[in-house]
Structure formats: C-alpha cells, structure tokens
Amino acid sequence: MTDMMKRIMVSGAAGQIGTELLKVLRKKRGPSNVLAVDIQKLADPSLRDSGPFEFCDVTKPEQIEKIVRKYRIGTIYHMAAILSARGEKNPHQAWDVNINGTYNILETAREHKMVRVFIPSSIAAFGSETPRENTPQETILRPKTMYGVTKVAGELLGDYYVRRFNLDVRGCRFPGIISHETLPGGGTTDYAVAIFYEAVKNKRYVCFLKEDTRLPMMYMPDCLKSVMDLMEADFGRLRHHADFNLAAMSFTPAELAAEIKKHIPEFRCEYKPDFRQAIADSWPMSIDDSAAREEWGWKPDYDLAATTKDMLAALSKRHAEGKLNY
Ligand code: AKB
C-alpha cells in the first residue's frame, strides 16, 4: 500500500469543525477512505451512513493504535479538543484530552511513519501580555486558560516532532469559527454562532460578552479552505509548521448585532458578561497572518457582511422547514 492509498482519520469528527471537514475530505478522497472517530455518534445521518466510523477516546493510546492498524491510517486530522470555556470549568479534563490526546496521536503517527498530521491551535495560545492588535506570528505566548496552555504545548510538540522525528505536522491558530451545521461546544467565541440561531428563532439574544469585545473570527468555508490548503502546501516552502497565525475578520458583538439588524430590523441584543469575558479580554483583537499568506498562499473569502448574509439565509431556511434544532 503506498502512502497515498492509506486512509485518513478525523478525530473529533462529531464536533463543529470535524463534521464539516469530514464531509469535505470524504468528497475529495472517497467516503470509504476517510474514517471518522469520536467518543460520540455522528449526528448527521448522511455522514453516519457515508463512510466508516469508530468510537475512540484519544486519551487511550491503545484505542488509537488498534484503529490505525485496522484501517491503515496514513494521515490524521486531530480535531478532538476541549475548548476554552469548558476547559476552565474542568481544567483537568482539558489537560487530559488536549495534552495526552495530542501526544498519543503524535506518537501513533510517529510509530506508523504517517504521511502528515494536522493539529489545530487557537488564538487562545496568546495571553494578556501579547500585543492585542495585529498580533505578530512570533510573539509572547503566555495564555491564561488551560485550553491556551494546552494549545501552546500542542504547537511546541508538533514543531518538536517535525524537527526530531521528521514527522510532517501542520497546524494553525484558529480564531472563533462561525458555522451553521454543527454547534460549537464550550468556547468563548460561541456567542458569534448562538446570536444567529437566536436572531432567526426569537429575534433576541443575550450575549455573554460585553458589546465592545473585539475578537478575531472566521466563517467555516474559510476554515475548511485553510485546513485543505495548509495540508496540501509544499513542505519545502514552510518555515513554520504547527503554529500559523490565521485571520479573516474581527468584530465586536455590537458590530455583529448591527449587521444582523440590517436583515432582521426587529432584532435586539442585550449584554450580560459572565466568566467568559475575562478569557476574551486576554485574547487578541486582530491577527497578523502574513506568514500563512507568504508560505502557503492563505487568503480568506468571507468578511462580516458576507458571513452574516450566508448564515442568516441557511438558518432561516432551516427554521422555515421546522428543522432549526437549537
Ligand atoms: C474557543 O472560543 O475556545 C475557541 C477558540 C478561539 O479556539 N473557539
């Protein structure tokens, strides 16, 4: 079996990014060549029926090993993670899943001489000492959340495996991801998804961040494009590996609410900040992604206006069909 014939595995395949990445990869590489793994079942029946699935807890190396052997996996997209807000509620679990899970994936990939591994990082890798505007690629990494701590460690570990073991590990620092297929689970940027569902359903939203909290965000089609483009980039052109800064747009809850109001004039947004405000305040407001642009041609397609129009069209259609489960 050549490297190209080996199968792809997506961990965290039931999650917000995992679900949509699975769809793209199955379309591109053939459904039977892309294995979905998660600790929970895939919610989308079409995905469940279209290709292989295995239950797998990434904190258990023996489970990963068994599956990798059974399916002859050559590339892993390791999307399983505990996000920032949930991680603050249970930092021990965040450490276990994000650190031990990532280590187990890398070790299995090394032992099986895999072709490539994708491990996402996040803007959570930065902290309050980091310059918050146009945050540089090389900068201070002193995160204030357990999620951020695990993301910095994941970046360093990924780069270490490239240098020490010649394993091709790639990853980028995702901003908040906005999408309408699968809900995000336990992040600080989740408000930027919830606001759309509530606007369509109830024309009202109570935001858990202050109205002027500016954060970097990205629409799912750009997120998927970034993963595919980075994974297909020529290794020889990459000076960075597991820690690419990535940007698409930055906005505040008030700016997002104003954009939604252009489509739904009755929409009202209130602000009741909770513990997630301190997390958001420790993150950048905008990101310098010139390394990604130079090394693999990164360029986003969606701004706030285009994202809002697309999100509202998709969710309004589902609502009209009585299928907006939220
Ligand atoms: C979160 O809010 O925790 C995530 C992230 C920015 O990584 N969406």
Coordinates of C-alpha atoms and ligand atoms in Angstrom, one line a residue:
M1 CA 0.0 0.0 0.0
T2 CA 1.5 3.4 -1.0
D3 CA 1.3 6.4 1.3
M4 CA -1.4 8.0 -0.9
M5 CA -3.5 4.8 -0.7
K6 CA -3.5 4.9 3.1
R7 CA -6.7 6.2 4.7
I8 CA -7.3 9.4 6.5
M9 CA -8.6 9.6 10.1
V10 CA -10.5 12.6 11.5
S11 CA -10.7 12.7 15.3
G12 CA -13.4 14.8 17.0
A13 CA -15.5 14.1 13.8
A14 CA -18.7 14.9 15.6
G15 CA -17.6 18.4 16.5
Q16 CA -18.1 21.8 14.9
I17 CA -15.1 21.7 12.6
G18 CA -14.7 17.9 12.5
T19 CA -18.2 17.3 11.0
E20 CA -17.7 19.7 8.1
L21 CA -14.1 18.7 7.5
L22 CA -15.2 15.0 7.3
K23 CA -17.7 16.0 4.5
V24 CA -15.0 17.8 2.5
L25 CA -12.5 15.0 2.9
R26 CA -14.9 12.3 2.0
K27 CA -16.0 14.1 -1.1
K28 CA -12.4 14.6 -2.1
R29 CA -10.8 11.3 -1.2
G30 CA -13.8 9.0 -1.4
P31 CA -16.1 8.2 1.6
S32 CA -14.6 4.8 2.4
N33 CA -11.1 6.3 2.6
V34 CA -11.9 8.7 5.4
L35 CA -12.5 7.3 8.9
A36 CA -14.5 9.3 11.4
V37 CA -13.6 8.8 15.1
D38 CA -15.2 10.4 18.2
I39 CA -16.5 9.5 21.7
Q40 CA -20.0 10.3 20.5
K41 CA -22.0 9.2 17.4
L42 CA -22.1 11.5 14.4
A43 CA -25.4 13.5 14.5
D44 CA -25.7 13.8 10.7
P45 CA -27.3 10.5 9.3
S46 CA -25.9 11.2 5.8
L47 CA -22.4 11.3 7.3
R48 CA -23.0 8.3 9.5
D49 CA -24.0 6.2 6.5
S50 CA -21.5 7.5 4.0
G51 CA -18.3 6.1 5.5
P52 CA -16.5 4.3 8.3
F53 CA -16.9 5.3 12.0
E54 CA -15.2 4.1 15.2
F55 CA -15.7 5.1 18.8
C56 CA -12.3 6.3 20.1
D57 CA -11.1 8.1 23.2
V58 CA -7.9 9.9 22.2
T59 CA -6.7 9.7 25.8
K60 CA -6.4 5.9 25.4
P61 CA -3.4 5.2 23.2
E62 CA -4.3 1.5 22.8
Q63 CA -7.7 2.5 21.2
I64 CA -5.9 4.8 18.6
E65 CA -3.3 2.1 17.9
K66 CA -6.0 -0.5 17.2
I67 CA -7.9 1.7 14.8
V68 CA -4.9 3.0 13.0
R69 CA -3.8 -0.6 12.3
K70 CA -7.3 -1.8 11.3
Y71 CA -7.8 1.0 8.8
R72 CA -4.2 1.5 7.7
I73 CA -4.3 5.2 8.5
G74 CA -1.7 7.5 6.8
T75 CA -2.9 11.0 7.7
I76 CA -4.7 12.3 10.8
Y77 CA -6.7 15.4 11.3
H78 CA -6.8 15.7 15.0
M79 CA -9.8 17.9 15.8
A80 CA -10.8 16.4 19.2
A81 CA -10.3 19.0 22.0
I82 CA -11.9 20.6 25.0
L83 CA -12.4 24.4 24.2
S84 CA -11.7 27.4 26.4
A85 CA -14.8 28.0 28.5
R86 CA -15.4 24.3 29.1
G87 CA -11.8 23.9 29.9
E88 CA -12.0 26.5 32.6
K89 CA -14.9 24.5 34.2
N90 CA -12.8 21.3 34.1
P91 CA -9.1 22.1 33.6
H92 CA -8.0 18.6 34.5
Q93 CA -10.2 17.1 31.7
A94 CA -8.9 19.8 29.3
W95 CA -5.3 18.8 30.1
D96 CA -6.0 15.1 29.7
V97 CA -7.9 15.4 26.4
N98 CA -5.8 18.1 24.8
I99 CA -2.3 17.2 26.1
N100 CA -2.4 13.5 26.4
G101 CA -4.7 13.1 23.4
T102 CA -2.4 15.2 21.2
Y103 CA 0.7 13.3 22.5
N104 CA -1.0 9.9 21.8
I105 CA -1.9 11.0 18.3
L106 CA 1.6 12.2 17.5
E107 CA 3.3 9.1 19.0
T108 CA 1.0 6.8 17.0
A109 CA 1.7 8.8 13.8
R110 CA 5.5 8.6 14.5
E111 CA 5.4 4.9 15.1
H112 CA 3.4 4.2 12.0
K113 CA 5.5 6.6 9.9
M114 CA 2.5 8.6 8.8
V115 CA 2.5 11.0 5.9
R116 CA 1.0 14.0 7.7
V117 CA -0.8 15.2 10.8
F118 CA -3.0 18.3 11.3
I119 CA -3.3 19.7 14.8
P120 CA -5.2 22.9 15.2
S121 CA -4.1 25.6 17.6
S122 CA -6.0 28.7 18.5
I123 CA -5.9 32.4 19.3
A124 CA -6.1 31.1 22.9
A125 CA -2.3 30.4 22.7
F126 CA -1.9 34.2 23.3
G127 CA -2.4 35.9 26.6
S128 CA -2.8 39.4 28.1
E129 CA 0.9 40.3 27.7
T130 CA 0.7 39.6 23.9
P131 CA 0.2 42.7 21.7
R132 CA -3.6 42.6 21.1
E133 CA -3.7 44.4 17.7
N134 CA -2.3 42.8 14.6
T135 CA -0.8 40.1 16.9
P136 CA 2.5 39.0 15.3
Q137 CA 3.4 35.5 14.3
E138 CA 6.3 35.4 16.7
T139 CA 5.2 36.9 20.0
I140 CA 4.7 36.3 23.7
L141 CA 2.8 33.1 24.4
R142 CA 1.5 33.3 28.0
P143 CA -2.1 32.0 27.8
K144 CA -4.4 32.5 30.8
T145 CA -6.6 29.5 30.2
M146 CA -5.9 25.7 30.5
Y147 CA -7.1 25.4 26.8
G148 CA -4.5 28.0 25.9
V149 CA -1.7 26.2 27.8
T150 CA -2.6 23.0 26.0
K151 CA -2.6 24.8 22.6
V152 CA 0.9 26.3 23.2
A153 CA 2.1 22.9 24.3
G154 CA 0.5 21.3 21.2
E155 CA 2.2 23.8 18.9
L156 CA 5.6 23.2 20.5
L157 CA 5.1 19.4 20.5
G158 CA 4.1 19.5 16.8
D159 CA 7.2 21.5 15.9
Y160 CA 9.4 19.2 18.0
Y161 CA 8.1 16.1 16.1
V162 CA 8.9 17.8 12.8
R163 CA 12.5 18.6 13.9
R164 CA 13.3 15.5 16.0
F165 CA 11.3 12.7 14.2
N166 CA 10.8 14.1 10.7
L167 CA 7.0 13.8 11.1
D168 CA 5.1 16.3 8.9
V169 CA 2.9 18.1 11.4
R170 CA 0.9 21.2 10.4
G171 CA -1.5 23.5 12.2
C172 CA -2.9 27.0 12.5
R173 CA -4.1 29.2 15.3
F174 CA -7.8 29.4 14.6
P175 CA -9.9 32.4 15.6
G176 CA -13.6 31.9 16.6
I177 CA -15.3 29.8 13.9
I178 CA -18.8 30.7 12.7
S179 CA -20.9 27.9 11.2
H180 CA -24.5 26.6 10.9
E181 CA -24.1 22.8 10.6
T182 CA -22.8 21.7 14.0
L183 CA -22.8 23.9 17.1
P184 CA -19.5 24.7 18.8
G185 CA -19.1 23.2 22.2
G186 CA -17.8 25.2 25.1
G187 CA -15.8 28.1 23.5
T188 CA -15.6 31.8 24.3
T189 CA -16.3 32.7 20.7
D190 CA -19.5 30.6 20.7
Y191 CA -21.7 33.8 21.1
A192 CA -20.9 34.6 17.4
V193 CA -22.8 31.4 16.4
A194 CA -25.5 31.4 19.1
I195 CA -26.5 35.0 18.1
F196 CA -27.5 33.9 14.6
Y197 CA -29.7 31.0 15.9
E198 CA -31.4 33.3 18.4
A199 CA -31.9 36.1 15.9
V200 CA -33.7 33.7 13.5
K201 CA -35.7 32.0 16.2
N202 CA -36.5 34.6 18.8
K203 CA -35.2 37.9 17.4
R204 CA -33.5 38.5 20.7
Y205 CA -30.1 37.4 22.1
V206 CA -28.4 37.9 25.5
C207 CA -24.7 38.0 24.9
F208 CA -22.2 36.7 27.5
L209 CA -19.5 39.2 26.3
K210 CA -19.5 43.0 26.5
E211 CA -20.7 44.8 23.4
D212 CA -17.2 46.2 22.6
T213 CA -15.2 43.0 22.9
R214 CA -13.4 42.7 19.6
L215 CA -12.2 39.2 18.7
P216 CA -10.8 37.6 15.5
M217 CA -13.4 35.3 13.7
M218 CA -13.7 33.2 10.6
Y219 CA -16.5 31.7 8.6
M220 CA -16.5 27.9 8.2
P221 CA -15.8 27.8 4.4
D222 CA -12.6 29.8 5.1
C223 CA -11.7 27.5 7.9
L224 CA -12.1 24.4 5.7
K225 CA -10.1 26.1 2.9
S226 CA -7.3 26.9 5.3
V227 CA -7.0 23.3 6.5
M228 CA -7.1 21.8 3.0
D229 CA -4.6 24.4 1.6
L230 CA -2.2 24.1 4.5
M231 CA -2.3 20.3 4.3
E232 CA -1.6 20.4 0.5
A233 CA 1.2 23.0 0.8
D234 CA 4.7 22.2 -0.4
F235 CA 6.6 21.2 2.8
G236 CA 9.8 22.8 1.4
R237 CA 8.1 26.2 1.4
L238 CA 7.1 26.0 5.1
R239 CA 9.2 27.8 7.6
H240 CA 6.5 27.4 10.3
H241 CA 4.7 24.2 10.9
A242 CA 2.2 23.8 13.8
D243 CA 1.5 27.5 14.7
F244 CA 0.4 29.6 11.7
N245 CA -1.4 32.8 12.6
L246 CA -4.7 33.0 10.6
A247 CA -7.0 35.9 10.1
A248 CA -10.3 36.6 8.3
M249 CA -12.2 39.3 10.1
S250 CA -12.5 40.9 13.6
F251 CA -15.7 42.4 15.1
T252 CA -17.4 43.2 18.4
P253 CA -20.8 41.7 19.5
A254 CA -22.3 45.2 18.9
E255 CA -21.0 45.3 15.3
L256 CA -22.3 41.7 14.7
A257 CA -25.7 42.7 16.1
A258 CA -25.8 45.8 13.9
E259 CA -25.0 43.6 10.8
I260 CA -27.8 41.2 11.7
K261 CA -30.2 44.1 12.2
K262 CA -29.7 45.0 8.5
H263 CA -31.5 41.7 7.7
I264 CA -33.8 41.4 10.8
P265 CA -34.6 45.0 11.9
E266 CA -36.6 43.8 15.0
F267 CA -33.5 42.0 16.3
R268 CA -32.4 43.1 19.8
C269 CA -29.2 42.2 21.6
E270 CA -28.5 42.6 25.4
Y271 CA -25.2 42.2 27.1
K272 CA -24.7 40.2 30.4
P273 CA -21.0 39.3 30.6
D274 CA -20.0 36.2 32.5
F275 CA -16.7 34.4 33.3
R276 CA -16.0 34.2 29.6
Q277 CA -15.4 38.0 29.4
A278 CA -12.0 37.6 31.2
I279 CA -11.0 34.9 28.7
A280 CA -11.9 37.1 25.8
D281 CA -10.1 40.1 27.3
S282 CA -6.9 38.0 27.4
W283 CA -7.1 37.3 23.6
P284 CA -6.0 39.4 20.6
M285 CA -8.4 41.7 18.8
S286 CA -6.8 41.2 15.3
I287 CA -4.1 38.9 13.9
D288 CA -1.2 39.4 11.5
D289 CA -1.3 36.3 9.2
S290 CA 1.4 37.3 6.8
A291 CA 3.4 34.1 7.4
A292 CA 0.5 32.0 6.3
R293 CA -0.1 34.3 3.3
E294 CA 3.6 34.1 2.2
E295 CA 4.3 30.4 3.0
W296 CA 1.2 28.7 1.6
G297 CA -0.9 31.5 -0.1
W298 CA -3.6 31.9 2.6
K299 CA -6.4 34.4 1.7
P300 CA -9.9 34.4 3.3
D301 CA -13.0 34.9 1.2
Y302 CA -15.6 35.9 3.8
D303 CA -16.0 39.2 5.7
L304 CA -18.6 40.1 8.3
A305 CA -21.3 41.2 5.7
A306 CA -20.9 38.0 3.6
T307 CA -20.8 35.7 6.6
T308 CA -23.9 37.3 8.1
K309 CA -25.9 37.1 4.8
D310 CA -24.9 33.4 4.4
M311 CA -25.6 32.4 8.0
L312 CA -29.0 34.0 8.1
A313 CA -30.0 32.5 4.7
A314 CA -29.0 29.0 5.8
L315 CA -30.6 29.2 9.3
S316 CA -33.8 31.0 8.1
K317 CA -34.3 28.2 5.5
R318 CA -33.9 25.5 8.2
H319 CA -36.3 27.5 10.5
A320 CA -39.0 27.7 7.8
E321 CA -38.7 23.9 7.3
G322 CA -39.1 23.4 11.1
K323 CA -35.6 21.9 11.3
L324 CA -33.7 24.5 13.4
N325 CA -32.8 22.4 16.3
Y326 CA -31.1 24.6 18.9
Ligands
AKB1 C1 -12.8 29.0 21.9 O1 -13.5 30.0 22.0 O2 -12.4 28.4 22.9 C2 -12.4 28.5 20.5 C3 -11.1 29.1 20.1 C4 -11.0 30.5 19.8 O3 -10.2 28.4 20.0 N1 -13.5 28.9 19.6

